[in-house]
Amino acid sequence: MENEKPKYTGYGYHGGGRKPTGVKRVSFCVSCQPEELAKIKELAEKSGKTVSRLLLDAVLGT
């Protein structure tokens, strides 16, 4: 009994966590003032996009 190890670790069960999708993602940071962030969020909401998608579209011209 004293040599028993917990059956599962991590998320609490074997195979837990997100399954790989094959899509690689990276993140980056943008610094701005609170008023600018509010405006960006407003523009994203009005356009039906996430903030990330709005910024990427603006920079990449898509």
Coordinates of N, CA, C and O in Angstrom, one line a residue:
M1 N 0.8 -1.2 0.0 CA 0.0 0.0 0.0 C 0.9 1.3 0.0 O 0.5 2.2 -0.6
E2 N 2.0 1.3 0.7 CA 2.8 2.5 0.8 C 3.5 2.8 -0.5 O 3.9 3.9 -0.7
N3 N 3.6 1.9 -1.4 CA 4.2 2.2 -2.7 C 3.2 2.6 -3.8 O 3.6 2.7 -5.0
E4 N 2.0 2.8 -3.4 CA 1.0 3.1 -4.4 C 1.2 4.6 -4.9 O 1.4 5.5 -4.1
K5 N 1.1 4.7 -6.2 CA 1.2 6.0 -6.8 C -0.2 6.5 -7.2 O -1.1 5.6 -7.5
P6 N -0.5 7.8 -7.2 CA -1.8 8.2 -7.7 C -2.0 7.7 -9.2 O -1.1 7.6 -9.9
K7 N -3.2 7.3 -9.4 CA -3.5 6.7 -10.7 C -3.3 7.7 -11.9 O -2.8 7.4 -12.9
Y8 N -3.8 8.9 -11.7 CA -3.7 10.0 -12.7 C -3.1 11.2 -12.1 O -3.3 11.5 -11.0
T9 N -2.5 12.0 -13.0 CA -2.0 13.3 -12.6 C -2.4 14.4 -13.6 O -3.0 14.0 -14.6
G10 N -2.1 15.6 -13.4 CA -2.5 16.6 -14.4 C -3.9 17.1 -14.3 O -4.3 17.6 -13.2
Y11 N -4.7 16.8 -15.3 CA -6.1 17.3 -15.3 C -7.0 16.4 -14.5 O -8.2 16.6 -14.5
G12 N -6.5 15.4 -13.9 CA -7.3 14.5 -13.1 C -7.8 13.2 -13.7 O -8.3 12.4 -13.0
Y13 N -7.5 13.0 -15.0 CA -7.8 11.8 -15.6 C -6.9 11.5 -16.8 O -6.3 12.5 -17.3
H14 N -6.7 10.3 -17.1 CA -5.8 9.9 -18.2 C -6.2 10.5 -19.5 O -7.4 10.4 -19.9
G15 N -5.3 11.2 -20.2 CA -5.7 11.7 -21.5 C -6.4 13.1 -21.4 O -7.0 13.6 -22.4
G16 N -6.3 13.7 -20.2 CA -7.0 15.0 -20.0 C -6.4 16.1 -20.8 O -5.3 16.0 -21.3
G17 N -7.1 17.2 -20.9 CA -6.6 18.4 -21.5 C -7.1 18.5 -22.9 O -7.9 17.6 -23.4
R18 N -6.7 19.5 -23.6 CA -7.2 19.7 -25.0 C -6.5 18.8 -26.0 O -5.3 18.6 -25.8
K19 N -7.2 18.4 -26.9 CA -6.6 17.5 -28.0 C -5.9 18.4 -29.0 O -6.4 19.5 -29.3
P20 N -4.8 18.0 -29.6 CA -4.1 18.8 -30.6 C -5.0 19.0 -31.8 O -5.7 18.1 -32.3
T21 N -5.0 20.3 -32.3 CA -5.8 20.6 -33.5 C -4.9 20.7 -34.8 O -5.5 20.7 -35.9
G22 N -3.6 20.7 -34.6 CA -2.7 20.9 -35.7 C -2.5 22.3 -36.1 O -1.7 22.6 -37.0
V23 N -3.3 23.2 -35.5 CA -3.1 24.7 -35.8 C -2.1 25.3 -34.8 O -2.3 25.2 -33.6
K24 N -1.1 25.8 -35.3 CA -0.1 26.5 -34.5 C -0.5 27.9 -34.2 O -0.9 28.6 -35.1
R25 N -0.4 28.4 -33.0 CA -0.7 29.7 -32.7 C 0.4 30.3 -31.9 O 1.1 29.7 -31.2
V26 N 0.6 31.6 -32.1 CA 1.6 32.4 -31.3 C 0.8 33.6 -30.8 O -0.2 34.0 -31.3
S27 N 1.4 34.2 -29.8 CA 0.8 35.5 -29.2 C 1.8 36.6 -29.3 O 3.0 36.4 -29.4
F28 N 1.3 37.8 -29.3 CA 2.1 39.0 -29.2 C 1.4 40.0 -28.3 O 0.2 39.9 -28.1
C29 N 2.1 41.0 -27.9 CA 1.6 42.0 -27.0 C 1.6 43.3 -27.6 O 2.5 43.7 -28.3
V30 N 0.5 44.1 -27.4 CA 0.4 45.4 -27.9 C 0.2 46.3 -26.7 O -0.7 46.1 -25.9
S31 N 1.0 47.4 -26.6 CA 0.8 48.3 -25.5 C 0.0 49.5 -26.0 O 0.3 50.0 -27.1
C32 N -0.9 50.0 -25.2 CA -1.7 51.2 -25.5 C -2.3 51.7 -24.3 O -2.2 51.2 -23.2
Q33 N -2.9 52.9 -24.4 CA -3.5 53.5 -23.3 C -4.9 53.0 -23.1 O -5.5 52.4 -24.1
P34 N -5.5 53.0 -21.9 CA -6.8 52.4 -21.7 C -7.9 53.0 -22.6 O -8.8 52.2 -23.1
E35 N -7.8 54.2 -23.0 CA -8.8 54.8 -23.9 C -8.7 54.2 -25.3 O -9.7 54.0 -26.0
E36 N -7.4 53.9 -25.7 CA -7.2 53.3 -27.0 C -7.7 51.9 -27.0 O -8.3 51.5 -28.0
L37 N -7.5 51.2 -26.0 CA -8.0 49.8 -25.9 C -9.5 49.8 -25.9 O -10.1 48.9 -26.6
A38 N -10.2 50.7 -25.3 CA -11.6 50.8 -25.3 C -12.1 51.0 -26.7 O -13.1 50.4 -27.1
K39 N -11.4 51.9 -27.4 CA -11.8 52.2 -28.8 C -11.6 50.9 -29.7 O -12.5 50.6 -30.5
I40 N -10.5 50.2 -29.5 CA -10.2 49.0 -30.3 C -11.3 48.0 -30.0 O -11.8 47.3 -31.0
K41 N -11.6 47.8 -28.8 CA -12.7 46.8 -28.4 C -14.0 47.2 -29.0 O -14.8 46.3 -29.5
E42 N -14.3 48.5 -29.0 CA -15.6 49.0 -29.6 C -15.6 48.7 -31.1 O -16.6 48.2 -31.6
L43 N -14.5 49.0 -31.8 CA -14.4 48.7 -33.2 C -14.5 47.2 -33.5 O -15.2 46.8 -34.5
A44 N -13.9 46.4 -32.7 CA -14.0 45.0 -32.9 C -15.4 44.5 -32.7 O -15.9 43.7 -33.6
E45 N -16.1 44.9 -31.7 CA -17.5 44.5 -31.5 C -18.4 44.9 -32.6 O -19.2 44.2 -33.1
K46 N -18.2 46.2 -33.1 CA -19.0 46.7 -34.2 C -18.8 45.9 -35.5 O -19.7 45.8 -36.3
S47 N -17.6 45.5 -35.7 CA -17.3 44.7 -36.9 C -17.5 43.2 -36.8 O -17.4 42.5 -37.7
G48 N -17.9 42.8 -35.6 CA -18.2 41.4 -35.4 C -16.9 40.5 -35.4 O -17.0 39.3 -35.7
K49 N -15.8 41.1 -35.0 CA -14.5 40.4 -34.9 C -14.0 40.4 -33.5 O -14.4 41.2 -32.7
T50 N -13.0 39.5 -33.3 CA -12.3 39.6 -32.1 C -11.3 40.7 -32.2 O -11.0 41.2 -33.3
V51 N -10.7 41.1 -31.1 CA -9.7 42.2 -31.1 C -8.5 41.7 -31.9 O -7.9 42.4 -32.7
S52 N -8.1 40.4 -31.7 CA -7.0 39.8 -32.5 C -7.2 39.9 -34.0 O -6.4 40.3 -34.8
R53 N -8.4 39.5 -34.4 CA -8.7 39.5 -35.8 C -8.8 40.9 -36.4 O -8.3 41.1 -37.5
L54 N -9.3 41.8 -35.7 CA -9.4 43.2 -36.1 C -7.9 43.8 -36.3 O -7.7 44.4 -37.4
L55 N -7.1 43.5 -35.4 CA -5.7 44.0 -35.5 C -4.9 43.3 -36.6 O -4.2 44.0 -37.4
L56 N -5.1 42.0 -36.7 CA -4.4 41.3 -37.8 C -4.9 41.8 -39.2 O -4.1 42.0 -40.1
D57 N -6.2 42.0 -39.3 CA -6.7 42.4 -40.6 C -6.2 43.8 -40.9 O -5.9 44.1 -42.1
A58 N -6.1 44.7 -39.9 CA -5.7 46.1 -40.1 C -4.2 46.1 -40.5 O -3.8 46.8 -41.5
V59 N -3.4 45.3 -39.9 CA -1.9 45.3 -40.2 C -1.7 44.6 -41.5 O -0.8 45.0 -42.3
L60 N -2.3 43.5 -41.8 CA -2.1 42.7 -43.0 C -2.8 43.2 -44.2 O -2.6 42.7 -45.3
G61 N -3.8 44.1 -44.0 CA -4.5 44.6 -45.1 C -5.6 43.7 -45.7 O -5.9 43.7 -46.8
T62 N -6.1 42.8 -44.8 CA -7.1 41.8 -45.3 C -8.4 42.2 -44.9 O -8.7 43.0 -44.1

